[in-house]
Short mmCIF file of C-alpha atoms in Angstrom, two decimals:
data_model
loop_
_atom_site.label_atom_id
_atom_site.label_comp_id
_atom_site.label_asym_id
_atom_site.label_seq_id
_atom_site.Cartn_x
_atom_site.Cartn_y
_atom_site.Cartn_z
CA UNK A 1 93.97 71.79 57.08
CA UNK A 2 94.82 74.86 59.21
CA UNK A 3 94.88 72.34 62.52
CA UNK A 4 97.74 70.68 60.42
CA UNK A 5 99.69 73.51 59.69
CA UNK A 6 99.84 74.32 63.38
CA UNK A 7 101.39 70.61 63.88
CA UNK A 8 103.97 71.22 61.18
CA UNK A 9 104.66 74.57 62.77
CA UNK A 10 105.46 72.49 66.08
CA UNK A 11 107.19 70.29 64.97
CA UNK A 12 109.22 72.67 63.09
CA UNK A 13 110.36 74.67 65.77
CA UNK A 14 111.46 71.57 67.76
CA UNK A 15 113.79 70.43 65.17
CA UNK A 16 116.59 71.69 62.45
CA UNK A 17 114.09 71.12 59.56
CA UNK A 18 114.71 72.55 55.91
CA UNK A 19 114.14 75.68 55.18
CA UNK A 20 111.56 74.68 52.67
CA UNK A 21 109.64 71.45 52.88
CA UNK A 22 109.94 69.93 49.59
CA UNK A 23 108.84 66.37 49.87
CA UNK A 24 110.58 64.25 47.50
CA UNK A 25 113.13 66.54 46.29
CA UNK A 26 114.86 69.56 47.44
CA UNK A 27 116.44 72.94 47.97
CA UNK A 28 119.44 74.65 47.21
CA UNK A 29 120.65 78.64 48.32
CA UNK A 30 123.16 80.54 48.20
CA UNK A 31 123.72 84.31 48.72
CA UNK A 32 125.49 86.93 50.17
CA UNK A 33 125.69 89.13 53.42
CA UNK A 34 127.54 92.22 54.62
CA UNK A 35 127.67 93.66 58.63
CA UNK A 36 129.23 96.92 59.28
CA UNK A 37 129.26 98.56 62.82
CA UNK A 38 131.30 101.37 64.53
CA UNK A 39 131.69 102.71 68.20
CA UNK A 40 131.67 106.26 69.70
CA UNK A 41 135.21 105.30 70.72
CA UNK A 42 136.53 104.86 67.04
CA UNK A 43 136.36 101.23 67.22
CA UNK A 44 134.92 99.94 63.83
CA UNK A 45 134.35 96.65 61.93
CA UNK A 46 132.80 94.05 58.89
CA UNK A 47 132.00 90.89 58.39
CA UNK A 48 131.03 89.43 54.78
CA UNK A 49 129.46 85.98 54.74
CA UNK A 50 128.83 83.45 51.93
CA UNK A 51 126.34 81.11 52.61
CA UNK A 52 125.93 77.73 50.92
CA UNK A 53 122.75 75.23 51.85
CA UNK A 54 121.58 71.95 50.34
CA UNK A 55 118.85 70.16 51.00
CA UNK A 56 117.21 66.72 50.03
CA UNK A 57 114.26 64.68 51.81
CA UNK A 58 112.88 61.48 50.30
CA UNK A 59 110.68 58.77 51.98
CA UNK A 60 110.40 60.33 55.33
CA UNK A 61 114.35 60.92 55.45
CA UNK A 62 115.69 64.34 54.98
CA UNK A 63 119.28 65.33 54.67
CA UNK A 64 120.37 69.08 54.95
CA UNK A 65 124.27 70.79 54.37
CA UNK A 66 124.86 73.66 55.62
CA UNK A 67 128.19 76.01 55.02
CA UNK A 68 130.00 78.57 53.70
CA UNK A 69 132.73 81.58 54.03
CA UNK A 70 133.50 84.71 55.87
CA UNK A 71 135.58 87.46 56.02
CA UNK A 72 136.08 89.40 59.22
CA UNK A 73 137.88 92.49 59.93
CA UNK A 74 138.40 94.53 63.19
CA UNK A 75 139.86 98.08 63.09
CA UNK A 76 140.80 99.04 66.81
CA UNK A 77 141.34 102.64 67.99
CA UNK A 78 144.52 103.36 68.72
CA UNK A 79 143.51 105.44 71.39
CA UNK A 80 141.80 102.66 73.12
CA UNK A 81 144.63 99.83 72.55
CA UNK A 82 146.61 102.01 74.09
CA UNK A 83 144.45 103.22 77.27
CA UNK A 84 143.89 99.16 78.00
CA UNK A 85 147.68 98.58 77.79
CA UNK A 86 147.60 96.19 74.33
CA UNK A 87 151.23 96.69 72.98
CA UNK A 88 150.04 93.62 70.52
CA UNK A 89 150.62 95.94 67.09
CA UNK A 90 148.30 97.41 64.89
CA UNK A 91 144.62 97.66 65.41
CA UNK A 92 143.13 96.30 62.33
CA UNK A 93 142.98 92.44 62.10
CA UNK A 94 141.56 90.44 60.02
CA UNK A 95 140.31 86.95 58.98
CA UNK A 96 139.12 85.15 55.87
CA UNK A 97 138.48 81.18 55.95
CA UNK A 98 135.23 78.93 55.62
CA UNK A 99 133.13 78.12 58.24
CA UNK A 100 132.10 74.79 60.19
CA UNK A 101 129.98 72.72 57.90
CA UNK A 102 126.79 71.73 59.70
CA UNK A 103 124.79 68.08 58.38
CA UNK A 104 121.32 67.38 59.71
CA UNK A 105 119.89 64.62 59.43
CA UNK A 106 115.64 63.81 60.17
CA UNK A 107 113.40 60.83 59.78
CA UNK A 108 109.87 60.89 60.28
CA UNK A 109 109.11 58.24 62.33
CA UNK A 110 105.39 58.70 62.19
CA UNK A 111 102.51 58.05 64.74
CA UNK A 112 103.30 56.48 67.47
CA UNK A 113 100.20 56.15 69.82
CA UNK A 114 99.14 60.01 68.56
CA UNK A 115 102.13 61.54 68.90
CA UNK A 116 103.58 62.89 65.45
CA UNK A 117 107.26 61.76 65.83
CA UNK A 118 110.42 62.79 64.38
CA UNK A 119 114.08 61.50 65.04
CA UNK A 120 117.12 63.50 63.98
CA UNK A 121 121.13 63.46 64.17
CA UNK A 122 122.99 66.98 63.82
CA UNK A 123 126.86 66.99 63.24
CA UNK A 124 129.26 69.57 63.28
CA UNK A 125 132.40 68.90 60.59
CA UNK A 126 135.18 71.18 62.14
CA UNK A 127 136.42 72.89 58.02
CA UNK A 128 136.41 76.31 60.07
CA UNK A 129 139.17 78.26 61.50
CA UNK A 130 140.19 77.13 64.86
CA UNK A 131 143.78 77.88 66.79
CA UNK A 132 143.54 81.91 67.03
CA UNK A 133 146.34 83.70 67.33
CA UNK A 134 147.16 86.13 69.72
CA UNK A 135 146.12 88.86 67.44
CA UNK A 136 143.57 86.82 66.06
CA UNK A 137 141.85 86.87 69.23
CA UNK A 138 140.71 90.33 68.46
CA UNK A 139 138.16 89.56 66.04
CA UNK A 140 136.21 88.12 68.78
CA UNK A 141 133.33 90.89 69.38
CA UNK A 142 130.30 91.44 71.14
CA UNK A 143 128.18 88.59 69.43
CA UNK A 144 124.91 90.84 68.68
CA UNK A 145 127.23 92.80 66.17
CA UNK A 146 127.93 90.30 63.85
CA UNK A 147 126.19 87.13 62.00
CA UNK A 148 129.16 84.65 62.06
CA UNK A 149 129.66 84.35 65.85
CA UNK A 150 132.09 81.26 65.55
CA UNK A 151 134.93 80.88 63.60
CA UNK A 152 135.07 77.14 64.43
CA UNK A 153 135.14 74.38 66.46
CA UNK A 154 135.22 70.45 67.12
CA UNK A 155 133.77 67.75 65.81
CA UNK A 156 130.27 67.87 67.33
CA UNK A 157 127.12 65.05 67.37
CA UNK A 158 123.99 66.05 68.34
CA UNK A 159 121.00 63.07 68.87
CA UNK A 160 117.90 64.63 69.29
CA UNK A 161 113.87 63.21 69.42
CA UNK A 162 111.03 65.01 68.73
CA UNK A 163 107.12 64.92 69.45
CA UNK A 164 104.26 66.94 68.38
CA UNK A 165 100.51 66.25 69.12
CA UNK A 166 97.05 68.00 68.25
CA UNK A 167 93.56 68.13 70.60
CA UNK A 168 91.21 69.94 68.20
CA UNK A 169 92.13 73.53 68.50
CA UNK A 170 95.33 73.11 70.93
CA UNK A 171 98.81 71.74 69.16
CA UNK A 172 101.38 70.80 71.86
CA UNK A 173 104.87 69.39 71.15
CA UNK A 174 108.50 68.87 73.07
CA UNK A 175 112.25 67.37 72.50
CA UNK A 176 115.14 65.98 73.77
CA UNK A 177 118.50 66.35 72.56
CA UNK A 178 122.28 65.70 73.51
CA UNK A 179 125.39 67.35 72.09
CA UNK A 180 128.59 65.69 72.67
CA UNK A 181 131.54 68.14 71.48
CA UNK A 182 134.70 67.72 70.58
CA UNK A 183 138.15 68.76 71.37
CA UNK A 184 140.53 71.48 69.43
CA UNK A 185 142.46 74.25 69.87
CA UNK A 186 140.88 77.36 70.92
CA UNK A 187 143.48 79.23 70.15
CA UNK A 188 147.67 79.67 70.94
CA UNK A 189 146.88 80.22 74.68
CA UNK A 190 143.89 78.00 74.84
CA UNK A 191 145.00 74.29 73.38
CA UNK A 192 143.19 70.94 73.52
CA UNK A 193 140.18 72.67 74.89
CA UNK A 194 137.19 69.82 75.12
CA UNK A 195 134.03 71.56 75.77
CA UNK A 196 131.48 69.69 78.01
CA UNK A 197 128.18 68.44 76.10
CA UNK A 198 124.76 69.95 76.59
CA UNK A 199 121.57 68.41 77.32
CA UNK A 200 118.84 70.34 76.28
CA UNK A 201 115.04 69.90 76.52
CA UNK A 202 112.51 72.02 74.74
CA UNK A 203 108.54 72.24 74.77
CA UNK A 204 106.25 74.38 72.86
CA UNK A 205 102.10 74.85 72.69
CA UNK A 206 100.28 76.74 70.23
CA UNK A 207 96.40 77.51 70.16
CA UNK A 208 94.11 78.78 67.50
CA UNK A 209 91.79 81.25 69.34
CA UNK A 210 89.91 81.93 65.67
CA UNK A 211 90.85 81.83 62.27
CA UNK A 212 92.57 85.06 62.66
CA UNK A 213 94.05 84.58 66.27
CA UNK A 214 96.93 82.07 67.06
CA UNK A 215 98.98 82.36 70.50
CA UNK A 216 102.42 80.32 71.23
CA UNK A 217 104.29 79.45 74.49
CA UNK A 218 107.51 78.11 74.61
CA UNK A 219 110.37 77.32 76.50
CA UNK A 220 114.20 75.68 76.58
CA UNK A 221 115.84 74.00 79.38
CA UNK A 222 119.78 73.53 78.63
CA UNK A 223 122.14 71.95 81.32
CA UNK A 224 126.00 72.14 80.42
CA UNK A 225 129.00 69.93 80.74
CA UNK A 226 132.54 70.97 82.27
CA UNK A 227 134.46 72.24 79.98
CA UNK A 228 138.36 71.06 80.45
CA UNK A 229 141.83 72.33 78.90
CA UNK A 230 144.26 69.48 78.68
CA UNK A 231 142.02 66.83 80.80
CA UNK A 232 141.67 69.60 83.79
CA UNK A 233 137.93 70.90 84.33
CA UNK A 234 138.02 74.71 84.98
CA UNK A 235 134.30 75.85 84.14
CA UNK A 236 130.70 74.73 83.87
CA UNK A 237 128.47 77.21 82.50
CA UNK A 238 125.25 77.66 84.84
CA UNK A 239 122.33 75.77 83.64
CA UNK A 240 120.24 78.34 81.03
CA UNK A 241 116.24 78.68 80.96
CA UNK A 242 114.40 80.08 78.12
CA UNK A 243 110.73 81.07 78.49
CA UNK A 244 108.58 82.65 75.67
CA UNK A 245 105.11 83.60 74.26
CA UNK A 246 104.11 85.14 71.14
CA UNK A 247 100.66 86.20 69.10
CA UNK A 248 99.76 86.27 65.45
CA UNK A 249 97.00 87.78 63.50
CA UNK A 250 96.58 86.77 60.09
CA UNK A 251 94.56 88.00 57.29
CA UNK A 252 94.31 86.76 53.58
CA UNK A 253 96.67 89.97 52.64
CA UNK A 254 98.84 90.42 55.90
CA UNK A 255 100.32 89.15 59.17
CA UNK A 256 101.11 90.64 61.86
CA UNK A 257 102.79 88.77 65.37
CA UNK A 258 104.49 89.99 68.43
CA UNK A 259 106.61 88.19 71.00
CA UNK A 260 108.62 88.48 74.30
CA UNK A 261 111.51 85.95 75.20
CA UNK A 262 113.34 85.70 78.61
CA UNK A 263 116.67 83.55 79.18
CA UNK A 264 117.58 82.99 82.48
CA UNK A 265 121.24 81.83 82.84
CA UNK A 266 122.26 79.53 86.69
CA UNK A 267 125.84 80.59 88.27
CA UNK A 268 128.73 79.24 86.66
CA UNK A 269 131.46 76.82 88.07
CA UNK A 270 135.27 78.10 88.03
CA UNK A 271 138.48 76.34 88.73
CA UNK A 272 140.95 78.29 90.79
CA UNK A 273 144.32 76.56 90.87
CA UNK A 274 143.25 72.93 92.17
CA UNK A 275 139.49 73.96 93.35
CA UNK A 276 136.23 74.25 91.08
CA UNK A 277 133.53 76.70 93.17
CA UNK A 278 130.30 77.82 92.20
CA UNK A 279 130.64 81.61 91.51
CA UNK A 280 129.29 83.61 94.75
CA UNK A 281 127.71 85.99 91.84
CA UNK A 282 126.10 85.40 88.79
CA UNK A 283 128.07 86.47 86.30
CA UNK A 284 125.37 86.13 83.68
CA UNK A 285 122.18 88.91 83.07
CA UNK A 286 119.01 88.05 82.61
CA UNK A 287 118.12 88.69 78.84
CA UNK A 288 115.08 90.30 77.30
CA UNK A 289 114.09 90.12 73.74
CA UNK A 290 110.74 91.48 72.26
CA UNK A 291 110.06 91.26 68.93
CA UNK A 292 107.10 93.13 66.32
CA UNK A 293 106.53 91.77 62.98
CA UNK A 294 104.86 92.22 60.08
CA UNK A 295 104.32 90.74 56.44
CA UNK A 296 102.43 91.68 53.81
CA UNK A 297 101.36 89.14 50.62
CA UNK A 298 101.27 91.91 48.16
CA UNK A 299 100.34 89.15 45.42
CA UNK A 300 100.93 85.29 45.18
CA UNK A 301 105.03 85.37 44.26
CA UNK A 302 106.11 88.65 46.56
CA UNK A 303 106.21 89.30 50.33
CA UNK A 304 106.82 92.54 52.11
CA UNK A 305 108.27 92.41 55.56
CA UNK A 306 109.39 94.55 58.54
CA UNK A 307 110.95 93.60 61.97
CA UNK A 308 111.48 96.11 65.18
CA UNK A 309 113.31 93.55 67.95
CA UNK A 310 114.07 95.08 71.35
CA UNK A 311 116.78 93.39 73.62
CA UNK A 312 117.60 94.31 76.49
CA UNK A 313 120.20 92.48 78.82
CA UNK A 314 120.42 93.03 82.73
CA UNK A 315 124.16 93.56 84.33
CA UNK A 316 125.34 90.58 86.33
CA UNK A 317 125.81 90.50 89.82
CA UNK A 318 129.54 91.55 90.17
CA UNK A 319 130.30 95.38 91.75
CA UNK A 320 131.35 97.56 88.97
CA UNK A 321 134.99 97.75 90.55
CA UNK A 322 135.29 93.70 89.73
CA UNK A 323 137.42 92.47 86.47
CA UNK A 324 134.31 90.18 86.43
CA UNK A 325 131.67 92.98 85.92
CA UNK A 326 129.19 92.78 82.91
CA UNK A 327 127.59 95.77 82.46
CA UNK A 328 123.96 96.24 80.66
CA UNK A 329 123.53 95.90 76.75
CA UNK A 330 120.38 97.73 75.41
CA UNK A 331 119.90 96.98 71.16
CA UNK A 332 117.10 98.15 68.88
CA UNK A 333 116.72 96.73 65.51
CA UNK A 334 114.47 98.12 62.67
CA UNK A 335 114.90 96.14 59.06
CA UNK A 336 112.50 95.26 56.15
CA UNK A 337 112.85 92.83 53.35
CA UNK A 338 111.24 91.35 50.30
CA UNK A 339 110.93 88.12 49.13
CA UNK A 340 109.80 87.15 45.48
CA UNK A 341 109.64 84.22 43.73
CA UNK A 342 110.75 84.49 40.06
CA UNK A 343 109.46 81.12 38.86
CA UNK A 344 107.95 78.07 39.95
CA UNK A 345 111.07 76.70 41.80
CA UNK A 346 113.10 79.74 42.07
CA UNK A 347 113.07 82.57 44.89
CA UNK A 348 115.08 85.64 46.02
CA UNK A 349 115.14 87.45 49.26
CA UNK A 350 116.99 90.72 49.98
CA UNK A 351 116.84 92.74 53.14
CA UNK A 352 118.29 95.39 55.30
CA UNK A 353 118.56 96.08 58.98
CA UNK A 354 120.20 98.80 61.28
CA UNK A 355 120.62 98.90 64.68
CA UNK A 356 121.94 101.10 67.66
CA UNK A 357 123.53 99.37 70.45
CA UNK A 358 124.59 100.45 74.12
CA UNK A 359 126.98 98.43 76.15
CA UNK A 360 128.19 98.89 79.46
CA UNK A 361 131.60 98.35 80.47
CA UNK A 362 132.30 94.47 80.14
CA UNK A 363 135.42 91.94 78.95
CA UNK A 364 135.53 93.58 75.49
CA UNK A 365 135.63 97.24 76.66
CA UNK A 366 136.81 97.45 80.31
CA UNK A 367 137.69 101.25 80.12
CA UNK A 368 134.65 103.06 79.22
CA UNK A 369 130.88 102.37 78.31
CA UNK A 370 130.28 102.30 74.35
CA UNK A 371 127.44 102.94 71.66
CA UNK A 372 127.57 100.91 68.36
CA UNK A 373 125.85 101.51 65.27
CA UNK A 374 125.95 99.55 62.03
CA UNK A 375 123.59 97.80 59.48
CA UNK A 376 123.23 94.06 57.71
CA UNK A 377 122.63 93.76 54.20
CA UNK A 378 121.80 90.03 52.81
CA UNK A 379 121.01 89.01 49.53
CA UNK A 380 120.30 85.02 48.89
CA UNK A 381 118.69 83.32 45.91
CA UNK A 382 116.90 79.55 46.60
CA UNK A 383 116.16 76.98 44.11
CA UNK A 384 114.01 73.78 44.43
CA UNK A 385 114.75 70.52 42.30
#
């Protein structure tokens, strides 16, 4: 049975699966969740989300919705709008719409000469906010200090196959997908922007050592399109590898698992005027994350967790006097959680993280190196039917 497990775990991670496997019925959540972070500088912002997911499988075909709302705001010193020369207006903005609704779709194929098979089709419904204003633009922040990264975007299809097979002790799986985007408005400046699609390829082996002992590799390969602005192609981003290993320890009361990620991102292609170079530089770091976690079962309907995640992202390789410098981003993150399950078919799960952020002059903040703090709250309750 355990051999199994490993298989499903595979396959799992190859593949947007449901967030509870349900066979013959399904899943609904809901919830809520609140970011908060400031800078050193005065710079200070939120972000409250509303998540909404549904999910059905029956006969080997499962069908998953994923959406919901946010509210963003960004308060800007005025000291630093006005050291960077934005005579825009005030410096709080803010922004309250739904989100792109995501619709997965998976069908076990089954076994096809011992591989464990599984065929899926993502899309991407564009009900988000899309066409940013100049002011609007703001709200766009370093990504690791908020959930809800995107506001919105095209109309996106994503194709994708996975494979998963076992050899006693040793569970090895990999997949193939394709995502072809589509066009909209990026924002006032940035119209009938069509994003290239990605290809990306992704393998993963896991091994139980003992009964206690399980160790993972993994890794992503993702090679992009050109992205183009009214038919014109002006940038490629550099192909992006993603390497990985992690180890668990498991006993009938707790778990415990560390792991260390690397992404590796190729030299991008940029259009100046009439010509599209590859950059002399990279203007991409190489990223670090390392995560430590652990649960505890404290009986059968209530789990105790804690998280400490490490990231760590090089500079790129402009001079510090370039407009295309990226400097380094150093982020620890401590949180906890609970999850409990209140009846047969209904669960909750709160939890709490904080986090202290460096990061070095870049696009965002070209005047001066900053330090964020802020926290995450999340509250969401699940139901099966």
């Amino acid at each position: 049975m355990k051999k199994y497990s490993m298989l499903c775990l595979i396959l799992g991670a190859l593949i947007i699966s449901f967030t509870s496997q349900v066979h013959g019925a399904g899943v609904m959540a809901g919830g809520m969740g609140y970011d908060w972070w400031c800078s050193e500088e005065g710079d200070k912002g939120m972000q409250m989300y509303l998540p909404v997911e549904v999910g059905m499988e029956y006969g080997g075909v499962g069908i998953e919705l994923l959406g919901g709302y946010a509210y963003t705001r960004v308060d800007r010193s005025a000291r630093v709008l006005y050291l960077e020369g934005d005579m825009t207006g005030g410096g709080t903005v803010s922004l309250g719409a739904f989100v792109d609704t995501k619709v997965n779709i998976t069908y076990g194929v089954g076994d096809i000469a011992g591989w464990e098979m599984v065929a899926g089709m993502g899309f991407n419904v564009p009900t988000g906010h899309t066409n940013l204003s100049v002011r609007e633009l703001r709200l766009i922040v370093p990504s690791d200090l908020v959930t809800i990264r995107r506001f919105g975007e095209g109309f996106n299809v994503n194709p994708r196959v996975s494979a998963a097979r076992q050899w006693g002790d040793l569970t090895a799986g990999m997949g193939i997908g394709y995502t072809l985007r589509g066009k909209y408005d990026y924002s006032e400046l940035v119209e009938a922007y069509d994003p290239g699609e990605v290809l990306t390829v992704t393998a993963e082996a896991g091994y139980e050592f003992s009964a206690q002992w399980i160790g993972r590799v993994y890794g992503e390969y993702a090679r992009y399109g050109t992205d183009k602005v009214e038919t014109d192609g002006y940038y490629r981003e550099g192909d992006v590898r993603l390497a990985g290993m992690s180890v668990q320890y498991r006993r009938p009361s707790w778990e415990a698992g560390i792991s260390l990620t690397g992404i590796i991102r190729g030299k991008s292609r940029i259009s100046q005027g009439m010509v599209v170079f590859t950059e002399d530089r990279n203007s991409h770091g190489d990223e670090w994350i390392a995560d430590v976690e652990y649960r505890y079962y404290k009986d059968r309907d209530t789990t105790l967790s804690a998280l400490m995640e490490y990231l760590y992202i090089e500079e790129n390789g402009y001079p510090g006097f370039s407009v295309y410098y990226i400097g380094k981003r150093k982020k620890l993150t401590l949180g906890c959680s609970i999850d409990r399950m209140i009846s047969q078919d209904v669960g909750v799960n709160a939890s709490i993280r904080g986090f202290v952020m460096d990061d070095d002059r870049n696009w965002y903040h070209p005047i001066s190196d900053y330090r964020y703090r802020g926290f995450s709250l999340a509250l969401t309750a699940r139901k099966k039917f």
